[in-house]
Coordinates of C-alpha atoms in Angstrom, one line a residue:
M1 CA -19.9 -20.9 16.0
K2 CA -20.3 -19.6 12.4
I3 CA -17.9 -17.6 10.2
I4 CA -20.5 -14.8 9.9
Q5 CA -20.5 -14.4 13.7
L6 CA -16.7 -14.0 13.7
E7 CA -17.1 -11.4 10.9
Y8 CA -19.6 -9.5 13.1
F9 CA -17.1 -9.6 16.0
L10 CA -14.2 -8.3 13.8
A11 CA -16.4 -5.5 12.5
V12 CA -17.1 -4.3 16.1
V13 CA -13.4 -4.4 16.9
K14 CA -12.6 -2.5 13.7
Y15 CA -15.1 0.3 14.3
N16 CA -15.0 0.2 18.1
S17 CA -18.7 0.8 17.9
F18 CA -21.8 -1.4 17.6
T19 CA -23.6 1.4 15.7
K20 CA -20.9 1.9 13.1
A21 CA -20.3 -1.9 12.8
A22 CA -24.0 -2.5 12.2
Q23 CA -24.1 0.2 9.5
F24 CA -21.1 -1.4 7.8
L25 CA -22.6 -4.9 8.0
H26 CA -26.1 -3.6 6.9
I27 CA -27.9 -5.2 9.9
S28 CA -29.7 -3.7 12.8
Q29 CA -27.8 -2.8 16.0
P30 CA -30.0 -5.1 18.2
S31 CA -29.2 -8.0 15.8
L32 CA -25.5 -7.3 16.1
T33 CA -25.7 -7.0 19.9
T34 CA -27.5 -10.3 20.1
A35 CA -24.9 -12.0 17.8
I36 CA -22.0 -10.8 20.0
K37 CA -23.8 -11.9 23.2
K38 CA -24.3 -15.4 21.6
I39 CA -20.6 -15.6 21.0
E40 CA -19.8 -14.6 24.6
D41 CA -22.3 -17.1 25.9
D42 CA -20.7 -19.9 23.8
L43 CA -17.2 -18.9 25.0
G44 CA -18.1 -18.3 28.6
Y45 CA -16.4 -15.0 28.9
L46 CA -16.9 -11.3 27.8
L47 CA -15.3 -10.0 24.7
F48 CA -16.2 -6.3 25.4
I49 CA -16.8 -4.1 28.4
R50 CA -19.7 -1.8 27.6
T51 CA -20.4 1.4 29.3
T52 CA -22.6 4.4 28.4
K53 CA -19.4 6.3 27.3
A54 CA -17.1 3.7 25.9
L55 CA -16.6 0.3 24.4
K56 CA -13.4 -1.6 25.3
I57 CA -12.2 -5.0 24.3
T58 CA -11.2 -7.3 27.1
E59 CA -7.8 -9.1 27.3
K60 CA -9.5 -12.4 26.4
G61 CA -11.3 -10.5 23.6
I62 CA -7.9 -9.5 22.2
Q63 CA -6.7 -13.2 22.2
F64 CA -10.0 -14.3 20.6
Y65 CA -9.5 -11.5 18.0
K66 CA -6.2 -13.0 16.8
H67 CA -7.7 -16.4 16.3
A68 CA -10.9 -15.1 14.7
T69 CA -8.8 -13.1 12.2
D70 CA -6.9 -16.1 11.2
L71 CA -10.0 -18.2 10.8
V72 CA -11.8 -15.7 8.7
E73 CA -8.8 -15.1 6.5
M74 CA -8.4 -18.8 6.0
Y75 CA -12.1 -19.2 5.2
H76 CA -12.0 -16.6 2.5
R77 CA -8.7 -17.8 1.1
T78 CA -10.1 -21.3 0.7
L79 CA -13.3 -20.0 -1.0
D80 CA -11.0 -18.0 -3.3
Q81 CA -9.1 -21.1 -4.3
M82 CA -12.2 -23.1 -4.8
Y83 CA -13.6 -20.3 -7.0
D84 CA -10.4 -20.4 -9.1
L85 CA -10.9 -24.1 -9.8
N86 CA -14.5 -23.6 -10.7
I87 CA -13.9 -21.0 -13.5
S88 CA -10.6 -22.4 -14.9
D89 CA -8.8 -25.6 -15.4
E90 CA -5.9 -24.1 -13.6
P91 CA -5.9 -21.8 -10.6
R92 CA -4.3 -18.4 -10.7
I93 CA -0.5 -18.3 -10.4
K94 CA 0.1 -16.4 -7.2
L95 CA 3.5 -14.9 -6.6
S96 CA 5.2 -12.5 -4.3
I97 CA 7.5 -9.8 -5.7
L98 CA 9.5 -6.8 -4.5
E99 CA 8.6 -3.3 -5.5
S100 CA 11.9 -2.9 -7.3
T101 CA 11.3 -6.1 -9.4
S102 CA 8.0 -5.0 -10.9
A103 CA 9.5 -3.7 -14.2
W104 CA 11.3 -6.8 -15.3
M105 CA 8.6 -9.1 -13.9
A106 CA 6.1 -7.3 -16.0
M107 CA 8.1 -8.2 -19.1
V108 CA 8.5 -11.8 -18.1
I109 CA 4.7 -12.2 -17.3
Q110 CA 3.8 -10.5 -20.6
Q111 CA 5.9 -13.1 -22.6
H112 CA 4.5 -15.9 -20.4
H113 CA 0.9 -14.7 -21.1
Y114 CA 1.5 -15.0 -24.9
Q115 CA 2.1 -18.7 -24.4
F116 CA -0.6 -19.3 -21.8
H117 CA -3.2 -16.7 -22.9
K118 CA -5.9 -18.0 -20.6
Q119 CA -3.7 -18.0 -17.5
R120 CA -4.5 -15.5 -14.7
Y121 CA -2.1 -14.1 -12.1
Q122 CA -2.2 -12.6 -8.7
I123 CA 0.8 -10.5 -7.5
V124 CA 1.4 -9.4 -4.0
E125 CA 4.3 -7.6 -2.3
Q126 CA 5.7 -9.1 0.8
H127 CA 8.6 -7.6 2.7
S128 CA 8.9 -9.9 5.7
L129 CA 10.9 -13.1 5.5
E130 CA 8.7 -14.8 8.0
H131 CA 5.6 -13.8 6.0
I132 CA 7.1 -15.2 2.8
I133 CA 8.1 -18.5 4.5
S134 CA 4.6 -18.8 5.9
S135 CA 3.0 -18.1 2.5
L136 CA 5.1 -20.7 0.8
L137 CA 4.5 -23.4 3.4
N138 CA 0.8 -22.7 3.4
F139 CA 0.6 -22.9 -0.4
D140 CA -0.7 -19.3 -0.6
I141 CA 1.9 -18.4 -3.2
S142 CA 3.7 -20.4 -5.9
F143 CA 7.0 -18.6 -5.5
A144 CA 8.5 -15.5 -4.1
I145 CA 11.1 -13.0 -5.4
F146 CA 13.0 -11.7 -2.4
N147 CA 16.2 -10.0 -1.5
E148 CA 17.4 -12.8 0.8
A149 CA 18.0 -16.5 0.5
I150 CA 15.6 -18.6 2.6
Q151 CA 17.6 -21.0 4.8
R152 CA 14.9 -23.5 5.5
E153 CA 14.6 -27.2 4.6
G154 CA 12.2 -27.8 1.8
I155 CA 12.5 -24.3 0.3
V156 CA 14.8 -23.8 -2.7
S157 CA 16.4 -20.3 -3.2
V158 CA 17.8 -19.6 -6.7
P159 CA 20.0 -16.5 -7.0
L160 CA 18.9 -14.5 -10.0
Y161 CA 21.1 -11.4 -10.0
Q162 CA 23.1 -8.9 -8.0
E163 CA 21.8 -5.3 -7.8
P164 CA 23.7 -2.3 -6.6
Y165 CA 22.1 0.5 -4.5
V166 CA 22.3 4.0 -5.8
L167 CA 21.8 7.5 -4.3
I168 CA 18.8 9.2 -6.0
T169 CA 18.9 13.0 -6.2
P170 CA 17.1 15.8 -7.9
K171 CA 18.4 16.6 -11.4
N172 CA 21.7 18.5 -11.5
T173 CA 22.2 18.4 -7.7
F174 CA 25.8 17.4 -8.1
N175 CA 26.5 18.8 -11.5
N176 CA 26.2 15.3 -13.2
Q177 CA 28.6 13.8 -10.6
K178 CA 28.7 10.0 -11.3
S179 CA 29.6 8.8 -7.8
I180 CA 29.7 9.9 -4.1
S181 CA 31.8 8.8 -1.2
A182 CA 30.2 7.2 1.9
E183 CA 31.7 10.1 4.0
A184 CA 29.9 12.7 1.8
L185 CA 26.5 11.0 2.6
Q186 CA 26.8 12.3 6.1
Q187 CA 26.2 15.8 4.8
L188 CA 23.0 15.0 3.0
P189 CA 19.4 14.8 4.3
L190 CA 18.4 11.2 3.6
I191 CA 15.0 9.5 3.0
L192 CA 15.3 5.8 3.9
P193 CA 13.0 2.8 4.3
N194 CA 11.6 2.0 7.7
R195 CA 13.7 -0.2 9.9
Q196 CA 11.7 -3.4 9.4
Y197 CA 12.7 -3.7 5.8
Q198 CA 15.7 -5.6 4.5
V199 CA 16.9 -2.7 2.3
R200 CA 17.1 -0.5 5.5
K201 CA 19.1 -3.3 7.2
H202 CA 21.5 -3.4 4.3
V203 CA 22.0 0.4 4.3
D204 CA 22.4 0.5 8.1
E205 CA 25.0 -2.2 8.0
Y206 CA 26.8 -0.2 5.3
F207 CA 26.8 2.9 7.4
K208 CA 28.0 1.0 10.5
H209 CA 30.8 -0.6 8.5
M210 CA 31.9 2.8 7.1
N211 CA 31.6 4.3 10.6
I212 CA 29.4 7.2 9.4
H213 CA 26.3 8.7 11.0
P214 CA 23.6 9.5 8.4
N215 CA 21.3 12.4 8.6
I216 CA 17.9 10.6 8.2
V217 CA 15.1 13.1 7.9
L218 CA 12.3 10.9 6.7
E219 CA 11.5 7.1 6.9
V220 CA 9.0 5.5 4.5
D221 CA 7.5 2.2 3.5
R222 CA 7.8 2.3 -0.3
F223 CA 10.4 3.4 -2.8
E224 CA 7.7 5.3 -4.7
T225 CA 7.0 7.5 -1.6
A226 CA 10.8 8.1 -1.2
T227 CA 11.3 9.2 -4.8
T228 CA 8.2 11.4 -4.6
L229 CA 9.7 13.1 -1.6
V230 CA 13.0 13.5 -3.5
H231 CA 11.0 15.2 -6.3
R232 CA 9.7 17.6 -3.7
G233 CA 13.3 18.5 -2.6
L234 CA 13.0 17.1 0.9
G235 CA 16.1 15.0 0.6
H236 CA 17.9 12.1 -1.2
T237 CA 17.2 8.4 -1.1
I238 CA 19.1 5.2 -1.4
I239 CA 17.3 2.6 -3.5
P240 CA 18.0 -0.5 -5.6
R241 CA 19.4 0.4 -9.1
F242 CA 16.7 -1.3 -11.1
Y243 CA 13.9 0.7 -9.3
Y244 CA 15.6 3.8 -10.8
Q245 CA 14.2 2.6 -14.1
S246 CA 10.7 3.0 -12.9
S247 CA 8.4 5.9 -13.9
S248 CA 8.4 7.4 -10.4
A249 CA 12.2 8.0 -10.7
N250 CA 11.8 10.0 -13.9
H251 CA 13.8 13.3 -14.0
L252 CA 16.0 12.2 -11.0
N253 CA 19.6 11.4 -11.1
A254 CA 21.2 8.1 -9.9
V255 CA 24.7 8.5 -8.3
K256 CA 26.9 5.5 -7.6
L257 CA 28.0 4.9 -4.0
E258 CA 31.8 4.6 -3.3
P259 CA 32.5 2.0 -2.0
N260 CA 29.7 0.0 -3.6
I261 CA 26.8 -1.6 -1.8
E262 CA 24.6 -4.3 -3.4
R263 CA 22.2 -7.1 -2.7
T264 CA 21.3 -10.4 -4.3
I265 CA 17.8 -11.1 -5.5
Y266 CA 16.5 -14.7 -5.1
L267 CA 13.6 -16.7 -6.5
N268 CA 12.2 -19.0 -3.7
Y269 CA 9.8 -21.9 -4.1
L270 CA 8.7 -25.0 -2.2
E271 CA 10.7 -28.0 -3.4
K272 CA 8.0 -30.7 -2.9
R273 CA 5.0 -28.8 -4.1
K274 CA 3.7 -30.0 -7.5
L275 CA 2.9 -26.8 -9.3
S276 CA 1.0 -26.4 -12.6
E277 CA 2.9 -26.5 -15.8
P278 CA 2.3 -22.8 -16.4
A279 CA 3.6 -22.0 -12.9
N280 CA 6.8 -24.0 -13.6
Q281 CA 7.2 -22.3 -16.9
L282 CA 7.0 -18.9 -15.2
I283 CA 9.6 -19.9 -12.7
D284 CA 11.9 -21.0 -15.5
A285 CA 11.2 -17.8 -17.4
C286 CA 12.3 -15.7 -14.5
I287 CA 15.5 -17.7 -14.1
N288 CA 16.3 -17.7 -17.8
Y289 CA 15.6 -13.9 -18.1
W290 CA 18.6 -13.2 -15.9
K291 CA 20.8 -15.8 -17.6
M292 CA 20.3 -13.8 -20.8
N293 CA 20.7 -10.4 -19.2

């Protein structure tokens, strides 16, 4: 079975249509139908149930889809890495960051690039601890900036800094009030991250500890979305202090929470992996940045 056959299958699942998948793949529908039939013959079971009115993936098709997705992603990731080595003596430095760390990371990378002017970088945002651990163990990233220490053998977690959370409000909402009590938060419409994110877990633990019941009107994936909604007057949000320095928080006020709530930001890397000299230098630059600030 070839990778291109798996890509054909994934396209049919994505579009839930042989016609639309064939258009996307720029092949004829009969050719696509024949390719899927060949996969089913090789496997010995049906991937789809076809009727005149609908196309439905089978239970075995769903299981096959999961494995096919992993195989295609691994194939393209491997090609990407080989391409890196072909056009440069050193591969790209791939790192995972948090949305709130982009401002200071940009400064660190800028200084690093002055020293290694031919170096290229790839930055991703990962918000799942499991995803970050997998990316480190599979050598997909050189290191990860995350708001949690990784308690796993072979992974080193270096604490960089502690960062308080603040309440973000429209300008002059509280007449330049510098702080707000946890109890007063109950009276405000809040825009918070969705429950799967670590920031939300921190905030929920804070509410539980303070025995308050927040009025959550909106839940979002990104701080940028939250601050945009605050700009529109739809509520207030609680975000890390350093994100308040970003452009999307311009013309908003940051109010300190009383009592305080904060998190620790860690740099995580695989202890036994031999990284390139520029990658090691970038790790050191991140650590030293916070030693000096």
